[in-house]
Each structure stands twice: as structure tokens, then as C-alpha cells.
Short mmCIF file of C-alpha atoms in Angstrom, two decimals:
data_model
loop_
_atom_site.label_atom_id
_atom_site.label_comp_id
_atom_site.label_asym_id
_atom_site.label_seq_id
_atom_site.Cartn_x
_atom_site.Cartn_y
_atom_site.Cartn_z
CA MET A 1 -14.13 -7.69 -30.57
CA GLY A 2 -17.30 -9.71 -30.27
CA THR A 3 -18.69 -7.15 -27.83
CA GLU A 4 -22.14 -5.72 -27.67
CA GLU A 5 -24.19 -3.32 -25.62
CA THR A 6 -27.29 -4.40 -23.75
CA LYS A 7 -29.99 -2.17 -22.39
CA GLU A 8 -31.10 -2.64 -18.86
CA PRO A 9 -34.76 -3.67 -18.52
CA ASN A 10 -35.51 -0.40 -16.72
CA GLY A 11 -34.17 1.55 -19.68
CA LYS A 12 -31.87 3.65 -17.50
CA GLY A 13 -28.76 3.11 -19.59
CA LYS A 14 -26.40 0.77 -21.35
CA GLN A 15 -23.99 -1.74 -19.89
CA VAL A 16 -20.79 -3.22 -21.22
CA SER A 17 -21.36 -6.86 -22.08
CA TYR A 18 -19.06 -9.37 -23.73
CA GLY A 19 -18.56 -13.09 -24.07
CA LYS A 20 -16.37 -15.17 -21.79
CA ASP A 21 -13.62 -15.83 -24.38
CA VAL A 22 -13.39 -12.15 -25.32
CA LYS A 23 -13.26 -11.15 -21.66
CA VAL A 24 -10.38 -13.56 -21.02
CA ARG A 25 -8.49 -12.24 -24.07
CA GLU A 26 -8.96 -8.65 -22.92
CA MET A 27 -7.75 -9.50 -19.42
CA ARG A 28 -4.65 -11.19 -20.83
CA THR A 29 -3.83 -8.12 -22.90
CA ALA A 30 -4.19 -5.88 -19.84
CA GLU A 31 -2.15 -8.26 -17.68
CA THR A 32 0.63 -8.35 -20.30
CA LEU A 33 0.65 -4.58 -20.21
CA LEU A 34 0.86 -4.51 -16.41
CA ASN A 35 3.57 -7.19 -16.40
CA ILE A 36 5.78 -4.90 -18.49
CA ILE A 37 5.20 -2.09 -15.99
CA GLN A 38 5.98 -4.51 -13.15
CA ASP A 39 9.24 -5.54 -14.83
CA ARG A 40 10.27 -1.89 -14.97
CA GLY A 41 9.53 -1.52 -11.28
CA MET A 42 11.58 -4.60 -10.41
CA ILE A 43 14.71 -3.28 -12.12
CA GLY A 44 14.16 0.31 -11.01
CA GLN A 45 13.59 1.66 -14.51
CA SER A 46 11.61 4.90 -14.75
CA LEU A 47 7.98 4.70 -15.80
CA GLY A 48 7.14 6.79 -18.85
CA ASN A 49 9.30 9.26 -20.71
CA LYS A 50 9.41 13.04 -20.46
CA GLU A 51 9.84 13.24 -24.23
CA THR A 52 6.57 11.43 -24.97
CA ARG A 53 3.16 13.05 -24.81
CA GLU A 54 1.01 10.04 -23.97
CA PRO A 55 -0.05 9.02 -20.45
CA CYS A 56 1.72 5.99 -18.97
CA ALA A 57 -1.13 3.60 -19.81
CA VAL A 58 -0.99 4.65 -23.46
CA LYS A 59 2.81 4.38 -23.63
CA MET A 60 2.71 0.93 -22.07
CA ALA A 61 0.13 -0.16 -24.65
CA ARG A 62 2.53 0.99 -27.37
CA THR A 63 5.27 -1.01 -25.69
CA VAL A 64 3.13 -4.15 -25.88
CA ARG A 65 2.48 -3.61 -29.57
CA ARG A 66 5.98 -2.75 -30.76
CA GLY A 67 8.15 -4.46 -28.15
CA THR A 68 9.94 -1.26 -27.10
CA GLY A 69 9.03 2.16 -25.78
CA GLY A 70 11.22 4.05 -28.23
CA LYS A 71 10.29 7.31 -29.92
CA GLY A 72 10.11 5.61 -33.29
CA CYS A 73 6.81 3.91 -32.46
CA ASN A 74 3.76 5.07 -34.35
CA GLY A 75 1.37 5.18 -31.42
CA PRO A 76 -0.76 2.70 -29.50
CA ARG A 77 -3.23 0.21 -30.85
CA PRO A 78 -6.57 1.61 -29.58
CA GLN A 79 -7.82 -1.77 -28.36
CA SER A 80 -4.77 -2.18 -26.05
CA THR A 81 -5.66 0.96 -24.14
CA LEU A 82 -9.33 -0.01 -24.10
CA HIS A 83 -8.48 -3.32 -22.43
CA MET A 84 -7.10 -1.49 -19.39
CA TYR A 85 -10.45 0.22 -18.89
CA LEU A 86 -12.46 -2.94 -19.56
CA ARG A 87 -10.33 -4.67 -16.92
CA SER A 88 -11.14 -1.84 -14.54
CA TYR A 89 -14.84 -2.19 -15.36
CA ALA A 90 -14.75 -5.95 -14.79
CA LYS A 91 -13.15 -5.51 -11.33
CA LEU A 92 -15.68 -2.91 -10.17
CA TYR A 93 -19.08 -3.58 -11.74
CA SER A 94 -20.09 -6.31 -9.28
CA ASN A 95 -19.14 -4.29 -6.17
CA ASP A 96 -21.90 -3.16 -3.82
CA GLY A 97 -21.06 0.47 -4.48
CA ALA A 98 -21.41 0.15 -8.26
CA MET A 99 -25.05 1.27 -8.07
CA THR A 100 -24.37 4.02 -5.51
CA PRO A 101 -24.28 7.45 -7.19
CA GLY A 102 -21.83 10.21 -6.33
CA ILE A 103 -22.83 13.84 -6.78
CA THR A 104 -24.34 12.87 -10.16
CA GLU A 105 -26.84 10.11 -10.92
CA GLU A 106 -24.28 8.11 -12.89
CA THR A 107 -23.85 4.45 -11.89
CA VAL A 108 -22.52 1.32 -13.58
CA ASP A 109 -25.78 1.22 -15.59
CA GLU A 110 -24.63 4.22 -17.61
CA MET A 111 -21.36 2.70 -18.82
CA SER A 112 -20.75 1.63 -22.42
CA GLN A 113 -17.76 1.16 -24.69
CA GLU A 114 -18.55 4.45 -26.42
CA LYS A 115 -18.39 6.22 -23.07
CA ILE A 116 -15.12 4.48 -22.20
CA ALA A 117 -13.71 5.62 -25.55
CA LYS A 118 -14.70 9.22 -24.72
CA ILE A 119 -12.99 8.94 -21.31
CA ILE A 120 -9.78 7.68 -22.96
CA GLU A 121 -9.91 10.52 -25.49
CA ALA A 122 -10.47 13.12 -22.74
CA ILE A 123 -7.53 11.81 -20.71
CA ARG A 124 -5.26 11.66 -23.76
CA TYR A 125 -5.84 15.32 -24.57
CA GLU A 126 -6.04 16.41 -20.90
CA ARG A 127 -9.69 17.37 -21.07
CA TRP A 128 -10.67 14.97 -18.29
CA GLN A 129 -12.28 16.66 -15.29
CA TRP A 130 -12.47 14.90 -11.94
CA THR A 131 -15.81 15.25 -10.17
CA PRO A 132 -15.95 16.22 -6.48
CA VAL A 133 -16.74 13.28 -4.21
CA ARG A 134 -20.08 13.07 -2.42
CA ARG A 135 -19.32 12.77 1.28
CA VAL A 136 -21.64 11.59 4.03
CA LEU A 137 -21.08 10.89 7.72
CA ILE A 138 -21.79 7.37 8.95
CA ASP A 139 -21.97 6.02 12.49
CA LYS A 140 -18.91 4.36 14.04
CA PRO A 141 -19.47 1.07 15.91
CA LYS A 142 -18.24 2.65 19.17
CA GLY A 143 -19.95 5.99 18.72
CA GLY A 144 -19.19 9.11 16.78
CA LYS A 145 -19.15 9.66 13.03
CA ARG A 146 -16.67 9.05 10.26
CA PRO A 147 -16.73 10.48 6.73
CA LEU A 148 -17.44 8.23 3.76
CA GLY A 149 -16.62 9.45 0.26
CA MET A 150 -18.52 8.24 -2.82
CA PRO A 151 -16.96 9.12 -6.20
CA THR A 152 -18.89 8.98 -9.47
CA TRP A 153 -18.72 5.74 -11.44
CA SER A 154 -16.49 7.14 -14.22
CA ASP A 155 -14.05 8.50 -11.63
CA LYS A 156 -13.94 5.09 -9.93
CA MET A 157 -13.08 3.37 -13.19
CA VAL A 158 -10.29 5.83 -14.07
CA GLN A 159 -8.93 5.55 -10.54
CA GLU A 160 -8.85 1.76 -10.88
CA VAL A 161 -6.74 2.08 -14.04
CA ILE A 162 -4.35 4.44 -12.21
CA ARG A 163 -4.27 2.10 -9.21
CA SER A 164 -3.41 -0.89 -11.41
CA ILE A 165 -0.50 0.96 -13.04
CA LEU A 166 0.88 2.28 -9.74
CA GLU A 167 0.51 -1.09 -8.00
CA ALA A 168 2.22 -2.98 -10.83
CA TYR A 169 5.16 -0.55 -10.76
CA TYR A 170 5.59 0.08 -7.03
CA GLU A 171 4.62 -3.30 -5.56
CA PRO A 172 8.02 -4.93 -6.31
CA GLN A 173 9.74 -1.96 -4.63
CA PHE A 174 7.71 -1.88 -1.42
CA SER A 175 9.13 -3.10 1.87
CA LYS A 176 8.60 -6.70 2.91
CA HIS A 177 7.57 -5.29 6.30
CA SER A 178 4.53 -3.46 4.84
CA HIS A 179 1.33 -5.53 4.95
CA GLY A 180 -1.59 -3.13 4.47
CA PHE A 181 -3.54 -2.87 1.19
CA ARG A 182 -1.20 -5.16 -0.69
CA PRO A 183 -1.80 -8.34 -2.75
CA LYS A 184 -1.48 -11.57 -0.75
CA ARG A 185 -0.80 -9.61 2.45
CA GLY A 186 -2.93 -8.52 5.36
CA CYS A 187 -3.38 -8.65 9.12
CA GLN A 188 -2.69 -12.39 9.24
CA THR A 189 0.67 -12.16 7.44
CA ALA A 190 1.70 -9.31 9.75
CA LEU A 191 0.74 -11.28 12.88
CA THR A 192 2.46 -14.41 11.55
CA GLU A 193 5.71 -12.50 11.04
CA ILE A 194 5.58 -11.14 14.60
CA HIS A 195 4.80 -14.57 16.05
CA ASN A 196 7.52 -16.43 14.13
CA VAL A 197 10.34 -13.88 14.05
CA TRP A 198 10.03 -11.46 16.96
CA VAL A 199 11.24 -13.95 19.57
CA GLY A 200 12.78 -12.41 22.68
CA THR A 201 11.50 -8.86 22.07
CA LYS A 202 11.79 -6.73 25.22
CA TRP A 203 10.14 -3.43 24.23
CA PHE A 204 7.38 -2.62 21.77
CA ILE A 205 6.98 0.82 20.19
CA GLU A 206 3.47 1.16 18.84
CA GLY A 207 2.83 3.96 16.38
CA ASP A 208 -0.34 5.41 14.90
CA ILE A 209 -0.33 8.43 12.59
CA LYS A 210 -2.88 11.15 13.19
CA GLY A 211 -5.30 11.29 10.23
CA CYS A 212 -2.80 9.80 7.79
CA PHE A 213 -5.11 9.65 4.75
CA ASP A 214 -6.37 13.18 5.40
CA ASN A 215 -2.94 14.74 5.97
CA ILE A 216 -0.85 13.45 3.08
CA ASP A 217 1.00 16.49 1.72
CA HIS A 218 0.31 16.86 -2.01
CA THR A 219 3.64 18.53 -2.78
CA ILE A 220 5.68 15.84 -1.01
CA LEU A 221 3.66 13.07 -2.71
CA ARG A 222 4.20 14.64 -6.12
CA HIS A 223 7.96 14.84 -5.52
CA ILE A 224 8.01 11.17 -4.48
CA LEU A 225 6.13 10.15 -7.65
CA GLN A 226 8.35 12.33 -9.85
CA GLU A 227 11.43 10.40 -8.75
CA ASN A 228 10.26 7.36 -10.74
CA ILE A 229 7.47 8.51 -13.04
CA GLN A 230 8.82 10.58 -15.94
CA ASP A 231 5.42 11.45 -17.36
CA ASN A 232 4.00 14.84 -16.43
CA ARG A 233 0.58 14.11 -17.95
CA PHE A 234 0.14 11.05 -15.78
CA LEU A 235 1.30 13.03 -12.74
CA ARG A 236 -1.18 15.82 -13.53
CA LEU A 237 -3.95 13.23 -13.81
CA ILE A 238 -3.13 11.94 -10.31
CA GLU A 239 -2.83 15.48 -8.98
CA GLY A 240 -6.27 16.27 -10.37
CA ALA A 241 -7.74 13.39 -8.37
CA LEU A 242 -6.01 14.65 -5.22
CA LYS A 243 -7.43 18.15 -5.63
CA ALA A 244 -10.95 17.22 -6.77
CA GLY A 245 -12.48 18.08 -3.39
CA TYR A 246 -15.77 16.85 -1.95
CA CYS A 247 -19.37 17.94 -1.48
CA GLU A 248 -21.04 17.61 1.90
CA GLU A 249 -24.67 18.68 2.25
CA TRP A 250 -24.36 20.30 -1.20
CA THR A 251 -21.44 22.48 -0.12
CA TYR A 252 -18.16 22.16 -2.00
CA HIS A 253 -14.93 21.80 -0.01
CA PRO A 254 -11.51 21.90 -1.72
CA SER A 255 -8.90 19.23 -0.98
CA LEU A 256 -5.76 20.98 0.26
CA SER A 257 -4.18 17.78 1.55
CA GLY A 258 -4.92 14.08 1.86
CA SER A 259 -5.69 11.32 -0.64
CA PRO A 260 -8.97 11.23 -2.61
CA GLN A 261 -12.01 10.89 -0.35
CA GLY A 262 -13.24 7.30 -0.68
CA GLY A 263 -10.92 6.87 -3.64
CA ILE A 264 -9.86 3.51 -5.03
CA VAL A 265 -6.40 4.97 -5.59
CA SER A 266 -6.03 6.21 -1.99
CA PRO A 267 -4.51 3.02 -0.45
CA ILE A 268 -1.74 2.70 -3.05
CA LEU A 269 -0.94 6.43 -2.81
CA SER A 270 -0.71 6.18 0.98
CA ASN A 271 1.63 3.17 0.68
CA ILE A 272 3.84 5.08 -1.77
CA TYR A 273 3.93 7.97 0.73
CA MET A 274 4.53 5.79 3.79
CA ASP A 275 7.22 3.79 2.02
CA ARG A 276 9.46 6.71 2.98
CA LEU A 277 9.00 5.73 6.64
CA ASP A 278 9.70 2.07 5.82
CA LYS A 279 12.96 3.00 4.11
CA PHE A 280 14.00 5.28 7.01
CA VAL A 281 13.47 2.50 9.55
CA GLU A 282 15.12 -0.21 7.45
CA GLU A 283 18.09 1.79 6.19
CA THR A 284 18.77 4.07 9.19
CA LEU A 285 17.22 2.82 12.44
CA ILE A 286 17.57 -0.95 12.11
CA PRO A 287 21.31 -0.82 11.28
CA ALA A 288 21.87 1.64 14.15
CA TYR A 289 20.09 -0.55 16.72
CA THR A 290 21.16 -4.01 15.53
CA ARG A 291 24.49 -5.48 16.54
CA GLY A 292 26.06 -8.69 17.78
CA GLU A 293 25.82 -12.16 16.26
CA LYS A 294 24.58 -13.92 19.39
CA ARG A 295 23.70 -13.02 22.97
CA GLU A 296 26.20 -13.95 25.64
CA GLU A 297 25.10 -16.73 27.96
CA ASN A 298 22.88 -16.02 30.94
CA LEU A 299 25.02 -17.11 33.91
CA ALA A 300 21.97 -17.87 36.08
CA TYR A 301 20.54 -20.14 33.32
CA LYS A 302 23.92 -21.83 32.87
CA TRP A 303 24.22 -22.50 36.61
CA LYS A 304 20.72 -24.07 36.72
CA ALA A 305 21.63 -26.29 33.75
CA LYS A 306 24.68 -27.57 35.62
CA GLN A 307 22.56 -28.30 38.70
CA VAL A 308 20.08 -30.29 36.60
CA SER A 309 22.92 -32.42 35.22
CA TYR A 310 24.37 -32.92 38.71
CA TYR A 311 21.16 -34.07 40.42
CA ARG A 312 20.16 -36.21 37.46
CA ALA A 313 23.50 -38.02 37.72
CA LYS A 314 22.86 -38.51 41.47
CA GLY A 315 19.49 -40.05 40.71
CA ASN A 316 17.58 -37.29 42.57
CA LEU A 317 14.80 -36.94 39.99
CA GLU A 318 12.52 -34.85 42.21
CA ARG A 319 15.22 -32.20 42.75
CA THR A 320 16.12 -32.39 39.05
CA GLU A 321 12.55 -31.62 37.98
CA THR A 322 12.25 -28.72 40.44
CA ILE A 323 15.39 -27.02 39.14
CA ARG A 324 14.44 -27.74 35.52
CA ARG A 325 11.18 -25.85 36.04
CA GLU A 326 13.08 -22.95 37.59
CA MET A 327 15.43 -22.98 34.63
CA GLN A 328 12.51 -22.69 32.19
CA GLN A 329 11.57 -19.35 33.75
CA LEU A 330 14.95 -17.86 32.78
CA PRO A 331 16.18 -16.72 29.35
CA SER A 332 19.09 -18.71 28.00
CA GLY A 333 20.81 -15.54 26.80
CA ASN A 334 21.73 -12.51 28.87
CA PRO A 335 18.84 -10.00 28.38
CA ASN A 336 21.17 -7.17 29.39
CA ASP A 337 24.02 -8.07 27.05
CA PRO A 338 25.43 -4.63 26.03
CA GLY A 339 26.86 -6.07 22.82
CA TYR A 340 23.59 -7.48 21.48
CA ARG A 341 20.71 -5.47 19.99
CA ARG A 342 17.83 -6.31 17.64
CA LEU A 343 15.26 -3.92 16.15
CA ARG A 344 12.34 -5.22 14.13
CA TYR A 345 9.61 -3.36 12.29
CA ILE A 346 6.22 -3.95 10.72
CA ARG A 347 3.55 -1.65 9.25
CA TYR A 348 -0.10 -2.05 8.32
CA ALA A 349 -1.44 1.13 6.61
CA ASP A 350 -0.86 3.96 9.09
CA ASP A 351 -0.29 1.67 12.10
CA PHE A 352 3.20 0.38 12.76
CA LEU A 353 5.05 -1.59 15.42
CA LEU A 354 8.73 -1.84 16.33
CA GLY A 355 10.22 -4.48 18.59
CA LEU A 356 13.49 -3.86 20.39
CA ILE A 357 15.83 -6.21 22.20
CA GLY A 358 17.67 -3.63 24.26
CA PRO A 359 17.14 -1.08 27.05
CA MET A 360 14.08 1.12 27.47
CA ALA A 361 16.18 4.27 26.99
CA GLU A 362 16.94 3.19 23.43
CA ALA A 363 13.26 2.41 22.80
CA GLU A 364 12.39 5.99 23.85
CA GLU A 365 15.17 7.30 21.62
CA ILE A 366 13.82 5.37 18.62
CA LYS A 367 10.33 6.76 19.23
CA GLU A 368 11.67 10.31 19.23
CA ARG A 369 13.64 9.78 16.03
CA ILE A 370 10.54 8.45 14.24
CA THR A 371 8.47 11.38 15.53
CA THR A 372 11.04 13.82 14.17
CA PHE A 373 11.27 12.05 10.80
CA LEU A 374 7.51 11.98 10.30
CA ARG A 375 7.19 15.66 11.12
CA ALA A 376 10.17 16.84 9.05
CA ALA A 377 10.07 14.53 6.02
CA LEU A 378 6.36 13.72 5.64
CA LYS A 379 4.60 16.48 7.64
CA LEU A 380 2.72 13.86 9.67
CA THR A 381 2.03 13.67 13.40
CA LEU A 382 2.70 10.56 15.47
#
């Protein structure tokens, strides 16, 4: 492969090192692999196969090599699987947290291709053991403390591989109204959508979920993943990360709910979980509270427009300007039109906003329906 290992000057361990051309080739192989997964997501094809024994990343590598995922394949080319982990390494090694240890002393310094090969082997034969996350409390800007989880370096790298696979598959399926923790989306795209589209909104329903990351139900999440991922080994690998637990002041705490503490895979798992809310709003609430092609005219606005035309024709420009300014303070459409409704929705992580053109009573009704859905379907509290 043209790769080599280099020792750090301090002698603490070995690092993965490779030339620029080899790195580009490895990234292309990994991207080809992820593109196949993405194509499956776009057409709604299941990821993996219950009849195969390899994790999804291994099966996808076989797909790249042979062109199909059929049972007649002879297994993956080892380098194809390795490229997924080298890609993960390349994305993480320059991060500030790469030299921050978890509950062990392992950092990016300790990584080598031999160690990556051992990780792949352990995952393939289900011998991989997730390490509890080291958790510390840090100060909030406005007072108080918040927990910060620090996984070990090997766990970070494996989580990045899982994250890449899940993102490639689920990203094409996510709602266009979801903007948090997604490629080419963020706060600015969410605000731009509100500014450009939500014209004439009368009522806003602002929602925030209580401890969303900490209260994700593992059983519900597993059922959601099982709908599209037909690979029990891959699902068990994810479940192991969810249940790894954390250590705080050298005391172990099990993880009974929530996504991995400080985990790289946590944002994509939360988006997969919260996509259920997106679908409920888009497929149930928006159709129920959207009707009418166009608002009926506002009679007061129409009368002012006639007066402007009348006084302009009379040459009374002063009176014309006065009425025109009064007209600008009125909506052109009837805000109380009973035949016109619009409901819009946007979400960023666990914060979401709905905009309603309609009466306040319906806004309250929508809020109650979302509260009920979150509690019953996702076991979350608004």
C-alpha cells in the first residue's frame, strides 16, 4: 500500500502514516463504498442481509469488489474494509480531542495499521468490547455544570466508521426540514428557510425536548434501525455502544437510556430517532392543518386600494400618500379566512419550531398532539 509506521519522538507509540497519493486512493475506495450504501438509502433498499454473517461495512466492501451483494461472493478484499477505518482515522487524528485520553491512556499516538487490523478482526468475530466513557463536569457559560463524555481513541474510530455508514444510508431519507448535525445544513439554513418561506405566520409553536440525548429509548431505537438494517451483527455493535456506560470519579454507571456519552455516533442516532417526529408532523399534522389555495381578499385592504386610486385620479397626492401608508399596515389577505390554513415545520437537533396561519385554538391543539406523540411513540417529554 505504500504505507509505513513512524514512531513518535517521545517513543509513546506508533502512528499511521502514508503518502498523499495513497491517502487519496484509500479515500476514494471508502467513498465508493459509502456511495453504494447511499444509493441503497435513496431507493429504500435494506442495508445488509440477515443471511450473511458479516457486518454492514464488510458486506459493502464485498459489494465494491464483486459488483453485487449476493451470497455467491467469496468474501471481502481486506484492504477495502481497512480503507473505511483509515478514512475514520484521517477525519479524527487532527481533532483537539485526539490526544485526550478516556478511561485508558490510549490516544491517537497508539494507533497503527496492525492495531486497526486487530479491531476489524474483533468486530468481525464479535469480540469487540466497548470501553466505558470517561465523564467529567464542565462549567456552563451561564452557570451550572454539564457532563462531557470522552471515549477512548479506538472507540472514537469505530464510532466514526458506524457514523459514516449510518449517515450515508439515512441522509437521503431524512426530512428536508431537519437541519441539525447534517452535511451542508445548520442554523443558517434553518433561519434562511424561515425568513424566505414562513411569510404571514400568525402563531409560533416552539418545542424543546427534555434531555433528548439522555432519554433516547434503546428498545425503540433498535426497532427503528431494524426496519431498514437487516444485519443483526451491525445492530449488536451499535447496541453495545449504547450500553457501554460511563465512569465518573472512577465509579461506573450503566447506560439504561440515551445515546453514547460524548459519542461521535450520537448525533446521527438522535436524528434517526427524531426522524419519527419529522414524519409525524409532515405526514399527519401538516396535511390536517393545511387547506385552501389562496386567502380570500381582506375587504379593508381592498377598500383602501380603491381610495388610493380615487384620490390619485383626483390629483390629491397628499391624501393618496396618507391612505397608501394606512394600506401598508394591513394584510392583503383576510387573516381570519376560515378556508385557509398553513402549517410549517423546522427542526434543529432537539429544538423545533412550527408556524401556523390559523387561530390560536388550533395552535394549542397542535402542541397537545405533538406532546402526546412524543410521550407515546418516543417516550420523550416536551
